[in-house]
Backbone as a chain_set.jsonl record, in Angstrom:
{"seq": "XXXXXXXXXXXXXXXXXXXXXXXXXXXXXXXXXXXXXXXXXXXXXXXXXXXXXXXXXXXXXXXXXXXXXXXXXXXXXXXXXXXXXXXXXXXXXXXXXXXXXXXXXXXXXXXXXXXXXXXXXXXXXXXXXXXXXXXXXXXXXXXXXXXXXXXXXXXXXXXXXXXXXXXXXXXXXXXXXXXXXXXXXX", "coords": {"N": [[-144.244, 73.588, 29.498], [-146.964, 73.075, 29.539], [-148.056, 75.608, 29.6], [-147.076, 76.552, 27.216], [-148.362, 74.928, 25.401], [-151.07, 75.851, 25.707], [-150.724, 78.44, 24.845], [-149.787, 78.216, 22.338], [-152.005, 77.424, 21.077], [-153.507, 79.736, 20.957], [-154.165, 80.977, 23.389], [-154.006, 82.714, 26.625], [-151.95, 81.993, 29.485], [-151.096, 81.219, 32.755], [-149.051, 80.369, 35.615], [-150.337, 80.044, 38.895], [-151.281, 81.189, 42.183], [-150.671, 79.209, 45.225], [-148.277, 77.908, 44.244], [-146.854, 79.853, 42.98], [-146.466, 81.635, 45.204], [-144.932, 79.97, 46.856], [-142.699, 79.607, 45.228], [-141.684, 82.247, 44.977], [-140.89, 82.674, 47.585], [-138.822, 81.011, 47.701], [-139.147, 78.36, 48.002], [-139.732, 74.826, 47.142], [-142.37, 74.313, 44.994], [-145.277, 72.196, 45.894], [-147.195, 71.535, 44.038], [-148.624, 72.533, 40.814], [-150.585, 75.031, 39.739], [-152.577, 76.131, 37.011], [-153.836, 79.008, 35.319], [-156.16, 80.396, 32.762], [-157.289, 82.05, 29.953], [-158.591, 80.387, 28.284], [-161.595, 78.534, 27.744], [-163.184, 75.63, 29.488], [-163.837, 73.632, 27.476], [-162.186, 74.264, 25.481], [-159.705, 73.992, 26.605], [-159.857, 71.268, 27.069], [-159.685, 70.451, 24.397], [-157.126, 71.355, 23.664], [-155.591, 69.576, 25.193], [-156.248, 67.117, 24.141], [-154.974, 64.59, 23.818], [-154.216, 63.801, 26.161], [-154.732, 62.22, 29.457], [-157.815, 63.303, 30.865], [-159.544, 64.796, 33.513], [-162.596, 65.84, 34.372], [-162.854, 67.88, 36.616], [-164.138, 70.11, 37.797], [-166.026, 71.379, 35.884], [-168.21, 73.255, 35.858], [-167.264, 75.16, 37.357], [-165.023, 75.911, 35.92], [-162.767, 74.235, 35.773], [-160.394, 71.92, 34.73], [-158.676, 68.9, 35.053], [-155.641, 67.802, 34.13], [-153.758, 65.031, 33.395], [-150.407, 64.731, 33.393], [-147.64, 62.921, 32.726], [-148.613, 61.241, 34.69], [-149.049, 62.977, 36.81], [-151.252, 65.155, 38.417], [-152.499, 68.167, 37.032], [-154.109, 71.169, 37.654], [-156.143, 73.079, 35.622], [-157.572, 76.142, 35.199], [-160.239, 78.167, 34.124], [-159.967, 81.729, 33.758], [-161.82, 83.63, 36.101], [-164.64, 85.051, 37.742], [-166.287, 85.188, 40.852], [-169.703, 84.346, 41.644], [-172.503, 85.226, 43.882], [-172.293, 84.175, 47.295], [-174.344, 82.425, 48.743], [-174.385, 80.386, 50.781], [-172.366, 80.976, 52.354], [-169.964, 79.753, 51.903], [-169.419, 78.522, 49.381], [-169.243, 79.532, 45.949], [-172.209, 80.622, 44.345], [-172.279, 80.523, 41.629], [-170.156, 80.965, 38.762], [-168.442, 83.375, 36.718], [-166.979, 83.499, 33.685], [-164.144, 85.212, 32.733], [-161.982, 87.57, 30.823], [-159.779, 88.577, 31.811], [-156.602, 88.394, 33.459], [-156.242, 89.807, 35.803], [-158.793, 90.356, 36.758], [-159.348, 87.736, 37.567], [-157.461, 87.313, 39.628], [-158.237, 89.142, 41.463], [-160.459, 88.006, 42.807], [-159.303, 86.297, 44.644], [-158.275, 85.082, 47.917], [-155.982, 86.062, 49.627], [-153.273, 88.369, 49.273], [-150.843, 87.223, 48.941], [-151.304, 84.944, 47.545], [-152.492, 85.858, 45.334], [-151.059, 86.092, 42.972], [-149.538, 85.924, 39.711], [-147.584, 83.946, 37.349], [-145.486, 83.992, 34.524], [-143.266, 82.344, 32.324], [-142.064, 84.052, 30.312], [-143.346, 86.655, 30.582], [-143.005, 87.093, 33.2], [-143.449, 87.9, 36.691], [-146.695, 88.684, 37.622], [-148.338, 90.841, 39.637], [-150.635, 92.393, 40.885], [-151.682, 93.171, 43.405], [-149.839, 93.458, 45.355], [-148.694, 91.211, 46.583], [-145.999, 90.18, 46.494], [-144.472, 92.071, 47.963], [-145.852, 91.825, 50.369], [-144.979, 89.195, 50.996], [-142.268, 89.675, 51.338], [-142.269, 91.261, 53.5], [-143.447, 89.687, 55.278], [-146.233, 89.407, 55.842], [-149.648, 88.786, 56.084], [-152.284, 89.464, 54.07], [-155.632, 90.505, 53.167], [-157.066, 90.267, 49.909], [-158.41, 93.144, 48.472], [-161.382, 94.317, 50.105], [-161.374, 92.991, 53.25], [-163.506, 92.126, 54.89], [-165.489, 91.509, 53.059], [-164.05, 89.406, 51.552], [-164.146, 87.29, 53.688], [-166.833, 87.169, 54.291], [-167.683, 86.135, 51.816], [-166.547, 83.487, 51.767], [-166.291, 81.715, 54.446], [-164.378, 79.907, 55.166], [-161.926, 80.845, 54.395], [-161.047, 82.311, 56.716], [-159.965, 80.303, 58.388], [-158.056, 79.397, 56.692], [-156.456, 81.622, 56.554], [-155.424, 81.818, 59.208], [-154.016, 79.477, 59.228], [-152.047, 79.899, 57.165], [-150.722, 82.036, 58.189], [-149.585, 80.827, 60.534], [-148.087, 78.654, 59.418], [-146.338, 79.882, 57.758], [-145.108, 81.809, 59.367], [-146.056, 84.419, 59.469], [-147.208, 87.759, 60.196], [-150.632, 88.741, 60.696], [-152.069, 91.203, 58.784], [-153.49, 94.205, 60.138], [-156.172, 95.253, 59.5], [-157.079, 93.004, 58.19], [-157.046, 91.061, 60.153], [-158.74, 92.15, 61.967], [-161.152, 91.929, 60.493], [-161.38, 89.217, 60.312], [-161.904, 88.544, 62.889], [-164.482, 89.82, 63.31], [-165.972, 88.304, 61.554], [-166.006, 85.749, 62.507], [-168.214, 84.192, 63.571], [-169.306, 83.336, 61.194], [-168.004, 80.905, 60.667], [-169.636, 78.839, 61.241], [-170.687, 78.031, 58.853], [-168.891, 76.441, 57.842], [-167.86, 72.995, 57.283], [-167.317, 70.617, 59.826], [-165.144, 69.062, 59.521]], "CA": [[-144.774, 72.85, 28.3], [-148.414, 73.189, 29.578], [-148.297, 77.022, 29.291], [-146.755, 76.676, 25.845], [-149.44, 74.272, 24.587], [-152.124, 76.638, 25.664], [-150.413, 79.646, 24.174], [-149.669, 77.849, 20.912], [-153.49, 77.321, 20.643], [-154.009, 81.024, 21.03], [-154.786, 81.328, 24.704], [-153.176, 83.086, 27.631], [-151.9, 81.062, 30.548], [-150.152, 81.699, 33.811], [-149.054, 79.701, 36.919], [-150.977, 80.874, 39.772], [-151.629, 80.733, 43.535], [-149.647, 78.731, 46.047], [-147.052, 77.499, 43.629], [-146.128, 81.194, 42.808], [-146.09, 82.103, 46.417], [-143.783, 79.225, 47.215], [-141.503, 79.913, 44.331], [-141.145, 83.596, 45.485], [-140.328, 82.423, 48.973], [-137.618, 80.092, 47.425], [-139.578, 76.979, 48.283], [-140.127, 74.081, 45.9], [-143.87, 74.068, 45.106], [-145.763, 70.883, 45.76], [-148.071, 71.292, 42.862], [-148.575, 73.708, 40.034], [-152.048, 75.372, 39.225], [-152.575, 77.061, 35.799], [-155.152, 79.736, 35.019], [-155.971, 80.607, 31.453], [-158.599, 82.612, 29.381], [-159.407, 79.311, 27.539], [-162.748, 77.807, 28.417], [-162.956, 74.32, 29.668], [-163.913, 72.83, 26.365], [-160.967, 74.59, 24.788], [-158.629, 73.311, 27.425], [-159.876, 69.766, 26.714], [-159.171, 70.319, 22.907], [-155.659, 71.452, 23.574], [-154.954, 68.35, 25.773], [-157.091, 65.917, 23.858], [-154.238, 63.367, 23.71], [-153.806, 63.426, 27.415], [-155.963, 61.772, 30.317], [-158.45, 64.396, 31.33], [-160.538, 64.617, 34.595], [-163.488, 66.945, 34.4], [-162.82, 68.166, 37.94], [-165.157, 71.105, 38.148], [-166.321, 72.058, 34.69], [-169.096, 74.462, 36.002], [-166.291, 76.321, 37.976], [-163.916, 76.23, 34.949], [-161.526, 73.505, 36.113], [-160.16, 70.691, 34.024], [-157.469, 68.429, 35.49], [-154.825, 67.093, 33.052], [-152.782, 64.124, 33.939], [-149.235, 64.773, 32.634], [-146.735, 61.987, 33.244], [-149.153, 60.702, 35.839], [-149.26, 63.884, 37.825], [-152.337, 65.97, 38.09], [-152.333, 69.596, 36.862], [-155.359, 71.787, 37.471], [-156.155, 74.213, 34.679], [-158.844, 76.72, 35.539], [-160.476, 79.375, 33.322], [-160.123, 83.108, 34.377], [-163.354, 83.78, 36.512], [-165.028, 85.737, 38.94], [-167.308, 84.282, 41.631], [-171.106, 84.994, 42.003], [-172.804, 85.414, 45.359], [-172.006, 83.063, 48.164], [-175.426, 82.339, 49.675], [-174.305, 79.404, 51.802], [-171.139, 81.478, 53.039], [-168.799, 78.895, 51.771], [-169.312, 78.129, 48.032], [-169.912, 80.465, 45.12], [-173.431, 80.21, 43.691], [-171.767, 80.258, 40.221], [-168.922, 81.686, 38.299], [-168.59, 84.03, 35.491], [-165.711, 83.468, 33.082], [-163.621, 86.54, 32.402], [-160.907, 87.551, 30.003], [-158.574, 89.301, 32.375], [-156.084, 87.656, 34.637], [-156.371, 90.725, 36.989], [-159.983, 90.026, 37.446], [-159.252, 86.448, 38.196], [-156.611, 87.397, 40.856], [-158.981, 90.117, 42.298], [-161.402, 87.247, 43.581], [-158.692, 85.408, 45.565], [-158.438, 85.546, 49.377], [-154.764, 86.706, 50.166], [-152.378, 88.938, 48.243], [-149.646, 86.326, 48.632], [-151.874, 83.916, 46.594], [-153.038, 86.554, 44.124], [-149.945, 86.563, 42.092], [-149.47, 84.924, 38.615], [-146.204, 83.918, 36.842], [-145.359, 83.374, 33.243], [-141.775, 82.434, 32.049], [-141.51, 85.151, 29.456], [-143.839, 87.944, 31.074], [-142.603, 87.284, 34.653], [-144.516, 87.936, 37.799], [-147.855, 89.716, 37.626], [-148.635, 91.03, 41.16], [-151.384, 93.544, 41.051], [-152.133, 93.428, 44.721], [-148.678, 93.641, 46.374], [-148.235, 89.903, 47.236], [-144.479, 89.965, 46.613], [-144.181, 92.993, 48.952], [-146.263, 91.263, 51.669], [-144.143, 88.119, 51.26], [-140.96, 90.224, 51.833], [-142.538, 91.916, 54.785], [-144.003, 88.562, 56.171], [-147.547, 89.901, 56.269], [-150.78, 88.065, 55.334], [-153.34, 90.652, 53.852], [-156.77, 90.049, 52.251], [-157.286, 90.989, 48.663], [-159.469, 94.031, 48.556], [-162.001, 94.405, 51.465], [-161.292, 91.741, 54.014], [-164.918, 91.689, 55.372], [-166.016, 90.871, 51.772], [-163.487, 88.037, 51.335], [-164.537, 86.372, 54.562], [-168.223, 86.914, 54.113], [-167.918, 85.243, 50.771], [-166.156, 82.113, 52.028], [-165.865, 81.685, 55.883], [-163.066, 79.028, 55.332], [-160.759, 81.798, 54.354], [-160.546, 82.667, 57.977], [-159.08, 79.319, 58.801], [-156.934, 79.42, 55.794], [-155.575, 82.743, 56.943], [-154.716, 81.448, 60.354], [-153.075, 78.319, 58.89], [-150.976, 80.382, 56.407], [-149.841, 82.855, 59.083], [-148.893, 79.934, 61.302], [-147.158, 77.87, 58.704], [-145.293, 80.821, 57.135], [-144.543, 82.592, 60.419], [-146.431, 85.851, 59.093], [-148.295, 88.59, 60.965], [-151.802, 89.089, 59.942], [-152.366, 92.631, 58.731], [-154.467, 94.721, 61.138], [-157.54, 95.265, 59.049], [-157.487, 91.644, 57.883], [-157.083, 90.375, 61.496], [-160.074, 92.628, 62.562], [-162.229, 91.373, 59.799], [-161.44, 87.7, 60.689], [-162.606, 88.486, 64.329], [-165.757, 90.215, 63.177], [-166.64, 87.244, 60.849], [-165.877, 84.461, 63.262], [-169.608, 83.56, 63.567], [-169.57, 82.675, 59.916], [-167.384, 79.605, 60.622], [-170.604, 77.83, 61.338], [-170.984, 77.629, 57.456], [-167.753, 75.522, 57.328], [-168.062, 71.696, 57.696], [-166.481, 70.544, 60.953], [-163.817, 68.436, 59.123]], "C": [[-146.291, 73.09, 28.339], [-148.763, 74.581, 29.132], [-148.122, 77.185, 27.762], [-147.824, 76.006, 24.962], [-150.726, 75.121, 24.448], [-151.883, 77.794, 24.833], [-150.288, 79.358, 22.712], [-151.114, 77.785, 20.312], [-154.154, 78.582, 20.637], [-154.56, 81.583, 22.264], [-153.632, 81.996, 25.584], [-153.03, 82.006, 28.699], [-150.711, 81.527, 31.551], [-150.194, 80.49, 34.952], [-149.572, 80.588, 37.891], [-151.063, 80.336, 41.138], [-150.498, 80.304, 44.365], [-148.287, 78.42, 45.449], [-146.293, 78.792, 43.375], [-145.645, 81.685, 44.065], [-144.904, 81.43, 46.904], [-142.458, 79.4, 46.519], [-140.868, 81.242, 44.745], [-140.496, 83.412, 46.687], [-139.122, 81.522, 48.768], [-137.897, 78.659, 47.811], [-139.851, 76.21, 47.051], [-141.668, 73.798, 45.973], [-144.324, 72.667, 45.032], [-146.546, 70.525, 44.665], [-148.153, 72.646, 42.1], [-150.033, 73.855, 39.522], [-151.8, 76.312, 38.03], [-153.899, 77.749, 35.76], [-154.93, 80.287, 33.58], [-157.29, 81.261, 30.933], [-159.321, 81.54, 28.479], [-160.525, 78.716, 28.351], [-162.583, 76.359, 28.592], [-162.968, 73.488, 28.438], [-162.699, 73.137, 25.54], [-159.709, 74.039, 25.344], [-158.514, 71.91, 27.043], [-159.497, 69.576, 25.288], [-157.706, 70.429, 22.871], [-155.012, 70.214, 24.152], [-155.733, 67.093, 25.469], [-156.32, 64.583, 23.864], [-153.835, 62.84, 25.08], [-155.054, 62.763, 28.217], [-156.45, 63.124, 31.016], [-159.48, 64.072, 32.482], [-161.296, 65.949, 34.656], [-163.879, 67.239, 35.892], [-163.963, 68.985, 38.406], [-165.412, 71.96, 36.98], [-167.182, 73.29, 35.002], [-168.324, 75.544, 36.665], [-165.091, 76.654, 37.119], [-162.724, 75.292, 35.112], [-161.49, 72.264, 35.466], [-158.844, 70.14, 34.598], [-156.951, 67.539, 34.36], [-153.837, 66.238, 33.671], [-151.573, 64.184, 33.007], [-148.262, 64.003, 33.353], [-147.286, 61.57, 34.681], [-149.416, 61.703, 36.903], [-150.373, 64.88, 37.455], [-152.038, 67.421, 37.996], [-153.684, 70.2, 36.557], [-155.317, 72.988, 36.562], [-157.579, 74.817, 34.825], [-159.025, 77.992, 34.598], [-160.518, 80.696, 34.175], [-161.595, 83.172, 34.812], [-163.377, 84.683, 37.571], [-166.273, 84.974, 39.588], [-168.576, 85.053, 41.71], [-171.239, 85.128, 43.526], [-172.487, 84.042, 46.024], [-173.189, 82.859, 49.193], [-175.266, 81.416, 50.847], [-173.051, 79.809, 52.686], [-169.949, 80.588, 52.876], [-168.527, 78.58, 50.233], [-169.992, 79.202, 47.172], [-171.217, 79.835, 44.439], [-173.255, 79.763, 42.124], [-170.61, 81.12, 40.039], [-169.237, 82.338, 36.98], [-167.158, 84.034, 34.9], [-165.421, 84.902, 32.583], [-162.485, 86.447, 31.47], [-159.669, 88.017, 30.6], [-157.921, 88.609, 33.528], [-156.198, 88.536, 35.879], [-157.704, 90.413, 37.639], [-160.161, 88.746, 38.169], [-158.55, 86.445, 39.591], [-157.432, 88.2, 41.917], [-160.036, 89.256, 43.31], [-160.66, 86.354, 44.758], [-158.645, 86.031, 47.019], [-157.233, 86.438, 49.789], [-153.893, 87.271, 49.049], [-151.209, 88.042, 47.965], [-150.074, 85.118, 47.721], [-152.386, 84.526, 45.393], [-151.961, 87.057, 43.165], [-149.899, 85.41, 40.844], [-148.052, 85.07, 38.107], [-146.248, 83.252, 35.371], [-143.832, 83.369, 32.989], [-141.36, 83.454, 31.19], [-142.097, 86.524, 30.148], [-143.457, 88.106, 32.511], [-143.727, 87.369, 35.569], [-145.599, 89.049, 37.534], [-148.503, 89.705, 39.067], [-149.471, 92.348, 41.397], [-151.851, 94.054, 42.446], [-151.02, 93.383, 45.862], [-148.361, 92.386, 47.045], [-146.681, 89.802, 47.444], [-143.918, 90.787, 47.802], [-144.558, 92.376, 50.311], [-145.464, 89.989, 52.003], [-142.821, 88.644, 51.983], [-141.125, 90.706, 53.268], [-143.29, 90.945, 55.922], [-145.365, 88.997, 56.758], [-148.625, 89.16, 55.429], [-151.932, 89.223, 55.365], [-154.364, 90.117, 52.881], [-156.573, 90.889, 51.076], [-158.531, 91.882, 48.731], [-160.056, 94.165, 49.95], [-162.055, 93.229, 52.186], [-162.744, 91.29, 54.487], [-165.568, 90.952, 54.175], [-165.409, 89.476, 51.563], [-163.88, 87.028, 52.448], [-166.035, 86.166, 54.739], [-168.548, 85.997, 52.905], [-167.743, 83.75, 51.197], [-165.602, 82.109, 53.543], [-164.504, 80.86, 56.039], [-161.911, 79.793, 55.164], [-160.126, 82.321, 55.653], [-159.614, 81.733, 58.424], [-157.891, 79.239, 57.965], [-155.867, 80.519, 56.208], [-154.763, 82.416, 58.23], [-153.677, 80.354, 60.182], [-151.872, 78.917, 58.096], [-150.149, 81.121, 57.334], [-149.09, 81.978, 60.003], [-147.817, 79.148, 60.575], [-145.959, 78.732, 58.073], [-144.696, 81.669, 58.26], [-144.929, 84.071, 60.036], [-147.31, 86.41, 60.074], [-149.427, 88.83, 60.052], [-152.065, 90.639, 59.925], [-153.457, 93.026, 59.57], [-155.972, 94.593, 60.649], [-158.109, 93.784, 58.633], [-157.798, 90.856, 59.183], [-158.477, 90.82, 62.035], [-161.243, 91.986, 61.848], [-162.492, 89.81, 60.083], [-162.262, 87.671, 62.057], [-164.028, 88.828, 64.05], [-166.514, 89.089, 62.388], [-166.582, 85.848, 61.372], [-167.147, 83.657, 63.274], [-169.87, 82.818, 62.278], [-168.882, 81.185, 59.774], [-168.392, 78.483, 60.813], [-171.054, 77.228, 59.959], [-170.079, 76.608, 56.995], [-168.013, 74.086, 58.029], [-166.943, 71.454, 58.792], [-165.11, 69.862, 60.645], [-162.683, 69.458, 58.775]], "O": [[-146.884, 73.296, 27.28], [-149.694, 74.743, 28.343], [-148.914, 77.863, 27.107], [-148.133, 76.506, 23.88], [-151.377, 75.174, 23.404], [-152.798, 78.172, 24.101], [-150.659, 80.202, 21.896], [-151.32, 78.085, 19.136], [-155.346, 78.602, 20.331], [-155.33, 82.543, 22.243], [-152.45, 81.832, 25.283], [-153.918, 81.161, 28.816], [-149.657, 82.066, 31.214], [-151.191, 79.794, 35.142], [-149.333, 81.794, 37.82], [-150.937, 79.123, 41.312], [-149.429, 80.909, 44.29], [-147.259, 78.648, 46.086], [-145.078, 78.778, 43.571], [-144.505, 82.146, 44.121], [-143.943, 82.072, 47.329], [-141.358, 79.356, 47.07], [-139.645, 81.34, 44.85], [-139.451, 84.042, 46.846], [-138.42, 81.309, 49.757], [-136.981, 77.845, 47.931], [-140.168, 76.787, 46.011], [-142.156, 73.14, 46.891], [-143.826, 71.934, 44.177], [-146.628, 69.35, 44.308], [-147.82, 73.71, 42.624], [-150.61, 72.925, 38.958], [-150.917, 77.169, 38.067], [-154.938, 77.187, 36.106], [-153.81, 80.6, 33.177], [-158.34, 80.982, 31.512], [-160.439, 81.738, 28.002], [-160.366, 78.434, 29.539], [-161.805, 75.811, 27.811], [-162.099, 72.62, 28.346], [-162.207, 72.208, 24.901], [-158.778, 73.67, 24.628], [-157.453, 71.361, 26.748], [-158.974, 68.502, 24.988], [-157.052, 69.691, 22.134], [-153.961, 69.808, 23.657], [-155.889, 66.179, 26.279], [-156.955, 63.529, 23.911], [-153.27, 61.759, 25.251], [-156.19, 62.754, 27.743], [-155.691, 63.891, 31.608], [-160.217, 63.095, 32.349], [-160.735, 67.007, 34.942], [-164.975, 66.931, 36.36], [-164.689, 68.594, 39.32], [-165.083, 73.146, 37.0], [-166.895, 74.341, 34.428], [-168.67, 76.721, 36.561], [-164.263, 77.499, 37.458], [-161.677, 75.618, 34.552], [-162.454, 71.506, 35.576], [-157.893, 70.921, 34.628], [-157.64, 66.712, 33.763], [-153.067, 66.744, 34.487], [-151.696, 63.712, 31.876], [-147.994, 64.314, 34.513], [-146.562, 61.554, 35.677], [-150.003, 61.309, 37.911], [-150.426, 65.379, 36.331], [-151.328, 67.913, 38.873], [-154.336, 69.929, 35.549], [-154.471, 73.86, 36.762], [-158.597, 74.156, 34.62], [-158.081, 78.741, 34.347], [-161.104, 80.679, 35.257], [-162.498, 82.833, 34.047], [-162.395, 85.056, 38.213], [-167.079, 84.294, 38.952], [-168.559, 86.278, 41.829], [-170.276, 85.141, 44.293], [-172.433, 82.983, 45.399], [-173.006, 83.108, 50.384], [-175.945, 81.614, 51.855], [-172.714, 79.098, 53.633], [-169.004, 80.673, 53.659], [-167.357, 78.387, 49.903], [-171.06, 79.722, 47.494], [-171.232, 78.67, 44.043], [-173.907, 78.895, 41.543], [-170.138, 81.856, 40.906], [-170.136, 81.938, 36.241], [-166.23, 84.519, 35.547], [-166.284, 85.641, 32.111], [-161.986, 85.338, 31.276], [-158.596, 87.892, 30.01], [-158.596, 88.258, 34.496], [-156.246, 87.976, 36.974], [-157.797, 90.226, 38.852], [-160.903, 88.599, 39.14], [-158.932, 85.749, 40.532], [-157.315, 87.945, 43.116], [-160.392, 89.709, 44.398], [-161.301, 85.797, 45.65], [-158.908, 87.207, 47.274], [-157.485, 87.536, 50.285], [-153.805, 86.673, 47.976], [-150.636, 88.082, 46.876], [-149.22, 84.39, 47.214], [-152.713, 83.808, 44.448], [-151.948, 88.18, 42.662], [-150.182, 84.225, 41.021], [-147.379, 86.075, 38.337], [-146.88, 82.234, 35.086], [-143.158, 84.312, 33.404], [-140.183, 83.793, 31.314], [-141.314, 87.467, 30.259], [-143.578, 89.218, 33.027], [-144.846, 86.956, 35.263], [-145.281, 90.206, 37.259], [-149.08, 88.732, 39.552], [-148.996, 93.277, 42.051], [-152.327, 95.177, 42.609], [-151.28, 93.289, 47.062], [-147.744, 92.466, 48.107], [-146.205, 89.369, 48.493], [-143.047, 90.326, 48.539], [-143.771, 92.377, 51.258], [-145.274, 89.705, 53.185], [-142.381, 88.14, 53.016], [-140.237, 90.569, 54.109], [-143.625, 91.271, 57.061], [-145.598, 88.957, 57.966], [-148.476, 88.962, 54.223], [-152.38, 89.761, 56.378], [-154.054, 89.4, 51.929], [-156.041, 91.998, 51.12], [-159.616, 91.383, 49.029], [-159.298, 94.13, 50.919], [-162.818, 92.362, 51.759], [-163.056, 90.101, 54.43], [-166.131, 89.87, 54.341], [-166.133, 88.491, 51.416], [-163.938, 85.853, 52.084], [-166.473, 85.14, 55.26], [-169.499, 85.217, 52.927], [-168.627, 82.911, 51.02], [-164.46, 82.519, 53.75], [-163.673, 81.122, 56.909], [-160.887, 79.452, 55.757], [-158.957, 82.697, 55.729], [-158.522, 82.122, 58.839], [-156.788, 79.029, 58.471], [-154.651, 80.327, 56.195], [-153.57, 82.707, 58.309], [-152.648, 80.302, 60.855], [-150.749, 78.474, 58.334], [-148.935, 80.915, 57.339], [-147.947, 82.333, 60.291], [-146.715, 79.001, 61.104], [-144.817, 78.293, 57.928], [-143.665, 82.27, 57.956], [-144.097, 84.94, 60.299], [-148.079, 85.712, 60.735], [-149.281, 89.079, 58.855], [-152.255, 91.253, 60.975], [-154.371, 92.22, 59.744], [-156.83, 93.96, 61.265], [-159.29, 93.45, 58.717], [-158.747, 90.073, 59.227], [-159.272, 89.997, 62.489], [-162.206, 91.55, 62.479], [-163.605, 89.286, 60.075], [-163.163, 86.857, 62.256], [-164.852, 88.085, 64.582], [-167.719, 88.981, 62.614], [-167.054, 84.897, 60.749], [-167.092, 82.462, 62.982], [-170.565, 81.802, 62.26], [-169.203, 80.414, 58.869], [-168.074, 77.315, 60.585], [-171.662, 76.161, 59.874], [-170.303, 75.949, 55.98], [-168.341, 74.033, 59.214], [-165.834, 71.981, 58.707], [-164.115, 70.037, 61.349], [-161.569, 69.053, 58.441]]}, "num_chains": 1, "name": "protein.A"}
């Protein structure tokens, strides 16, 4: 229904991230995140009759409460520099779902799904799920230099899912361990 509302208004929209990963694994997703080429103001117009929370407009995210449940809708984006080693200095909205997925940390979370177009998996996440491997998207050192929390996310995912961490990804995690000082102790 959410994807349909965005597409009826002339935008593209996909389910993305952990919900897609969980669905491919045969698990029931705990929540659903949507990505779209619609800008935040356009998303707000599409869902004008619903309760909206301006979660992170500067990062392109609007939360829509549908039947009391929060649904995050985020504009396709690429991240700027990460001068603090944890948060992007800014984002740039893009028109391509592939560009949006390329900025994500692990292949198993860099998949998008649409009920008519099916699974969009430009980085081999489905194959990595099948082989129970956790692999960084693109250059692993870049992914962990951008955001050191990704190192901990990787360890958590590997542990929770029972996956092996791909060799280059594991080596980059070890090389970038010192960057964890950028992450809050919590």
